[in-house]
mmCIF file with all atom_site columns, C-alpha atoms in Angstrom:
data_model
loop_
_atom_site.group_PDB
_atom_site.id
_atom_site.type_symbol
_atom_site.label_atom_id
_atom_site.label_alt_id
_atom_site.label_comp_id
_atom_site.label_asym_id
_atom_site.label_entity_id
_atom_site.label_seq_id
_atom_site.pdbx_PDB_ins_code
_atom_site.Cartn_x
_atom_site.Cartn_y
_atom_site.Cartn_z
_atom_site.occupancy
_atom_site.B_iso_or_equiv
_atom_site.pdbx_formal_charge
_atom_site.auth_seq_id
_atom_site.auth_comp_id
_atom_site.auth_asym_id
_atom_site.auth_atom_id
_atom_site.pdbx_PDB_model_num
ATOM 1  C CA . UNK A 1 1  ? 0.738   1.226   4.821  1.00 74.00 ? 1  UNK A CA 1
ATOM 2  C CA . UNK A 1 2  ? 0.101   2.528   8.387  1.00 78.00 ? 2  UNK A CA 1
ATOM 3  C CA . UNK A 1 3  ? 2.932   2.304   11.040 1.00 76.00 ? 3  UNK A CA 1
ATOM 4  C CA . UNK A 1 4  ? 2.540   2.485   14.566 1.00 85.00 ? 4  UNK A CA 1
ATOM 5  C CA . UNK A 1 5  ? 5.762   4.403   14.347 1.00 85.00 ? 5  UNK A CA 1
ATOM 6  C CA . UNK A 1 6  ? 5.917   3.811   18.332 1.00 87.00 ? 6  UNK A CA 1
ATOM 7  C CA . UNK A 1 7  ? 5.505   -0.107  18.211 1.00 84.00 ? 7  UNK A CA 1
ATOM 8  C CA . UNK A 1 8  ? 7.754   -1.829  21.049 1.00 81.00 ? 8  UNK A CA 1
ATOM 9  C CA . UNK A 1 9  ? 7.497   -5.116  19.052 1.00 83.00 ? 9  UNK A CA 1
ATOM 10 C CA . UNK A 1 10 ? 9.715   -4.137  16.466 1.00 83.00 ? 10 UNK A CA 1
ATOM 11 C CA . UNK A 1 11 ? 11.452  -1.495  15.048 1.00 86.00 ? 11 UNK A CA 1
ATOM 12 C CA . UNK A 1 12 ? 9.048   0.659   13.114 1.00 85.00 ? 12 UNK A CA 1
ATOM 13 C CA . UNK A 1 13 ? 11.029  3.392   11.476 1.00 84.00 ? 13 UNK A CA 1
ATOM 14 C CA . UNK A 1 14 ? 13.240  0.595   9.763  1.00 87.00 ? 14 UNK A CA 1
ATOM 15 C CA . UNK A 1 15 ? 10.676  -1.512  8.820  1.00 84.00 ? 15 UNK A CA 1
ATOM 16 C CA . UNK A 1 16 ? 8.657   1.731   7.597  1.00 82.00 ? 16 UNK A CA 1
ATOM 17 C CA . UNK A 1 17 ? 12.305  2.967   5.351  1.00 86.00 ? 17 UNK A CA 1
ATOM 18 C CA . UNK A 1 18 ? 12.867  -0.904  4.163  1.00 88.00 ? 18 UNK A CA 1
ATOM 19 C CA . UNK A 1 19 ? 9.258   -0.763  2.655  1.00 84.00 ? 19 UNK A CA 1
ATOM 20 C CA . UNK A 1 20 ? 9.710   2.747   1.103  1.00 84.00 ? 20 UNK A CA 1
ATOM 21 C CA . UNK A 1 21 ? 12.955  1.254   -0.353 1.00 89.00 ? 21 UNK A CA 1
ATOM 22 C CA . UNK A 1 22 ? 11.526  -1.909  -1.306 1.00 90.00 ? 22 UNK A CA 1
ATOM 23 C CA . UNK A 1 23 ? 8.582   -0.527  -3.398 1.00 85.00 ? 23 UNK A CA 1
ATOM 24 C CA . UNK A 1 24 ? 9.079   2.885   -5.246 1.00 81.00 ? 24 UNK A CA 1
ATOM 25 C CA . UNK A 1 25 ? 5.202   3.455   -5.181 1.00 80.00 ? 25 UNK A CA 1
ATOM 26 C CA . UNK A 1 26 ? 4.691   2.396   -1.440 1.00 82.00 ? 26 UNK A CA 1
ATOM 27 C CA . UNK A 1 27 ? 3.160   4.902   0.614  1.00 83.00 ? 27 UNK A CA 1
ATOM 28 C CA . UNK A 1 28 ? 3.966   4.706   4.262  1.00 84.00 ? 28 UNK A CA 1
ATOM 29 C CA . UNK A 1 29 ? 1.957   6.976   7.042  1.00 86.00 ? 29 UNK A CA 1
ATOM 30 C CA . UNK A 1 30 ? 3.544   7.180   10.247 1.00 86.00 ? 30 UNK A CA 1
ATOM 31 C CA . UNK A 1 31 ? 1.337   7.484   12.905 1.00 89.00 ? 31 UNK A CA 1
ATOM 32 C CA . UNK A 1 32 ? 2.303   7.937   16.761 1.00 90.00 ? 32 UNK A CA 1
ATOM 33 C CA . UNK A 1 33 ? 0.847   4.549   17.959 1.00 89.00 ? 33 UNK A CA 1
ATOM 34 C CA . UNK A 1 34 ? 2.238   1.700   18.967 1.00 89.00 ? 34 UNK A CA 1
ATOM 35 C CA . UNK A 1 35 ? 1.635   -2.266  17.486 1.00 87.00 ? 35 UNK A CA 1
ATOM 36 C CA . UNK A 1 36 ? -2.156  -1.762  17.596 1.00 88.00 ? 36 UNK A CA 1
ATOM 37 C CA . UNK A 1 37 ? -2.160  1.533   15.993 1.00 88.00 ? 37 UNK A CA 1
ATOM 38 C CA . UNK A 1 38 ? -6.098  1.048   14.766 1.00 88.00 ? 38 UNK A CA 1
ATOM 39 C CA . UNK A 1 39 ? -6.942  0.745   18.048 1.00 89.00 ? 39 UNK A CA 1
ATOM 40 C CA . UNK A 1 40 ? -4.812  3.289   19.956 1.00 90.00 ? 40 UNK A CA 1
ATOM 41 C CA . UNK A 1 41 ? -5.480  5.961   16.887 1.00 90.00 ? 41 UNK A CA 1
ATOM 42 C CA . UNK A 1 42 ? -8.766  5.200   15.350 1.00 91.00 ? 42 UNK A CA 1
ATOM 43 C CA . UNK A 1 43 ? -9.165  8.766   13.659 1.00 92.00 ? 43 UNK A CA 1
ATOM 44 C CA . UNK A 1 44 ? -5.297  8.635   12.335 1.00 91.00 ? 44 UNK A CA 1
ATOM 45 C CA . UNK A 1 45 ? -5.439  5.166   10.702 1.00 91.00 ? 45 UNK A CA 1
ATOM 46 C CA . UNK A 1 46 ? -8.647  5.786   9.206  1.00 92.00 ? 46 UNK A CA 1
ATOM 47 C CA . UNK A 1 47 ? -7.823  9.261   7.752  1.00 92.00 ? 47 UNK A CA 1
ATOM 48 C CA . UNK A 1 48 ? -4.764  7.482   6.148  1.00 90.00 ? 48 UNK A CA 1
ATOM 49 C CA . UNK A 1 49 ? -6.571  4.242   4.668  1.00 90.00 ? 49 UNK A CA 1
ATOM 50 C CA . UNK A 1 50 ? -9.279  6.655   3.278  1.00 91.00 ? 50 UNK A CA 1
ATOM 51 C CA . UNK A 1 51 ? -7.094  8.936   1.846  1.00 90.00 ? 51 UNK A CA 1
ATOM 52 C CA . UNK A 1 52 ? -5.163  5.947   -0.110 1.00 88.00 ? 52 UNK A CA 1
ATOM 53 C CA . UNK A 1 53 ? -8.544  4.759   -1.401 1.00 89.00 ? 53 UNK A CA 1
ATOM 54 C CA . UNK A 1 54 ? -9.762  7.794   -2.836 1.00 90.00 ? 54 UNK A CA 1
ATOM 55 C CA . UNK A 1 55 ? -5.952  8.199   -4.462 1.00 85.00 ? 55 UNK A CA 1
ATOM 56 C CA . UNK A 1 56 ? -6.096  4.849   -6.115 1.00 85.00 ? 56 UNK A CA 1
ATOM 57 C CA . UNK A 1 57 ? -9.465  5.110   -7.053 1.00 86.00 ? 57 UNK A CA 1
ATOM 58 C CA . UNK A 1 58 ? -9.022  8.564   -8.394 1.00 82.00 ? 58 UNK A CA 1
ATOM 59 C CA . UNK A 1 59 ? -11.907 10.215  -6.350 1.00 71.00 ? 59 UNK A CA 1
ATOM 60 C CA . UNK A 1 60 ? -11.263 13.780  -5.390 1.00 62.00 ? 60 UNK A CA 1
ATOM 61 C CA . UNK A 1 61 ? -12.370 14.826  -1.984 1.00 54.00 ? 61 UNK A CA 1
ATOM 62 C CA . UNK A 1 62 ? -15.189 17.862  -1.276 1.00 52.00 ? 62 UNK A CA 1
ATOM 63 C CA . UNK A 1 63 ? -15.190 20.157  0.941  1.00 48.00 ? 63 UNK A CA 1
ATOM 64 C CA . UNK A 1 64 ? -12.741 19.824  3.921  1.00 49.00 ? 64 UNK A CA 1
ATOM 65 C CA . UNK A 1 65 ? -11.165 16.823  2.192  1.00 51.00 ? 65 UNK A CA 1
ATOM 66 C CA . UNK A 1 66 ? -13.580 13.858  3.202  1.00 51.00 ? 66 UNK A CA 1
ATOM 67 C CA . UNK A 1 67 ? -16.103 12.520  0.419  1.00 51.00 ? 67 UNK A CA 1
ATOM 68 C CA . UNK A 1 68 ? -20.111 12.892  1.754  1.00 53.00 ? 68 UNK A CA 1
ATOM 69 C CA . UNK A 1 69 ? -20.608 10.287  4.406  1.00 52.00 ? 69 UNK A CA 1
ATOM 70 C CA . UNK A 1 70 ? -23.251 7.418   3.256  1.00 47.00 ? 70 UNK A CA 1
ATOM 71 C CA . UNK A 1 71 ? -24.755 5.145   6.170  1.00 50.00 ? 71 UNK A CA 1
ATOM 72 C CA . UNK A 1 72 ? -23.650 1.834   5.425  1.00 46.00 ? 72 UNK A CA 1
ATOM 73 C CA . UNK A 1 73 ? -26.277 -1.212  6.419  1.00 50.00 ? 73 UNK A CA 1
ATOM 74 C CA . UNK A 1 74 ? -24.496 -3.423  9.115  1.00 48.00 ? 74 UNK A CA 1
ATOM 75 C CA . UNK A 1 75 ? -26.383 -6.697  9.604  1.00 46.00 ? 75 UNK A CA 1
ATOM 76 C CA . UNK A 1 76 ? -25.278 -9.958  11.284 1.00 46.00 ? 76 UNK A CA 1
ATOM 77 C CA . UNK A 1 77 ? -27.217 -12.868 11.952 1.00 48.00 ? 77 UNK A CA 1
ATOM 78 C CA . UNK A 1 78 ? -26.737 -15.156 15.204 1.00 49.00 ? 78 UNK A CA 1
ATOM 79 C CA . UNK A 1 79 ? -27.246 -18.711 14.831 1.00 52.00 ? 79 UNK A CA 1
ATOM 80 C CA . UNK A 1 80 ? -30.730 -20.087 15.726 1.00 46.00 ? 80 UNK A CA 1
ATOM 81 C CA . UNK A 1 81 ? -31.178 -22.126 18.417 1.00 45.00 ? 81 UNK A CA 1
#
């Protein structure tokens, strides 16, 4: 899970210490953000979510810890007139 640790809405740090007591195998990453921490830290939250899905996957990173980047096709179709 990623935490805006800084989040006015609510209180992070006990919300991030409930979940780590709720769930032994819950990973939480603090991140100094607020509520929209993939917004205010792009690089952070992204860094965090990729590392968890190269743990669970079992992947091992190369290099300076990032996998090869691969250009993923982005299509979207607007609706015809």
């Amino acid at each position: 899970m990623t935490q805006g640790i800084l989040d006015p809405l609510n209180d992070a740090k006990k919300r991030a210490n409930l979940l780590k007591a709720a769930w032994r195998d819950v990973e939480v990453v603090e991140i100094e953000g607020g509520h929209c921490v993939h917004d205010e830290r792009p690089q952070e939250t992204s860094q965090a979510i990729a590392q968890f899905i190269l743990r669970v996957s079992g992947k091992k990173t190369q290099g300076g810890g990032r996998e090869k980047e691969v250009a993923v096709p982005v299509s979207a179709t607007v609706g015809s007139g």
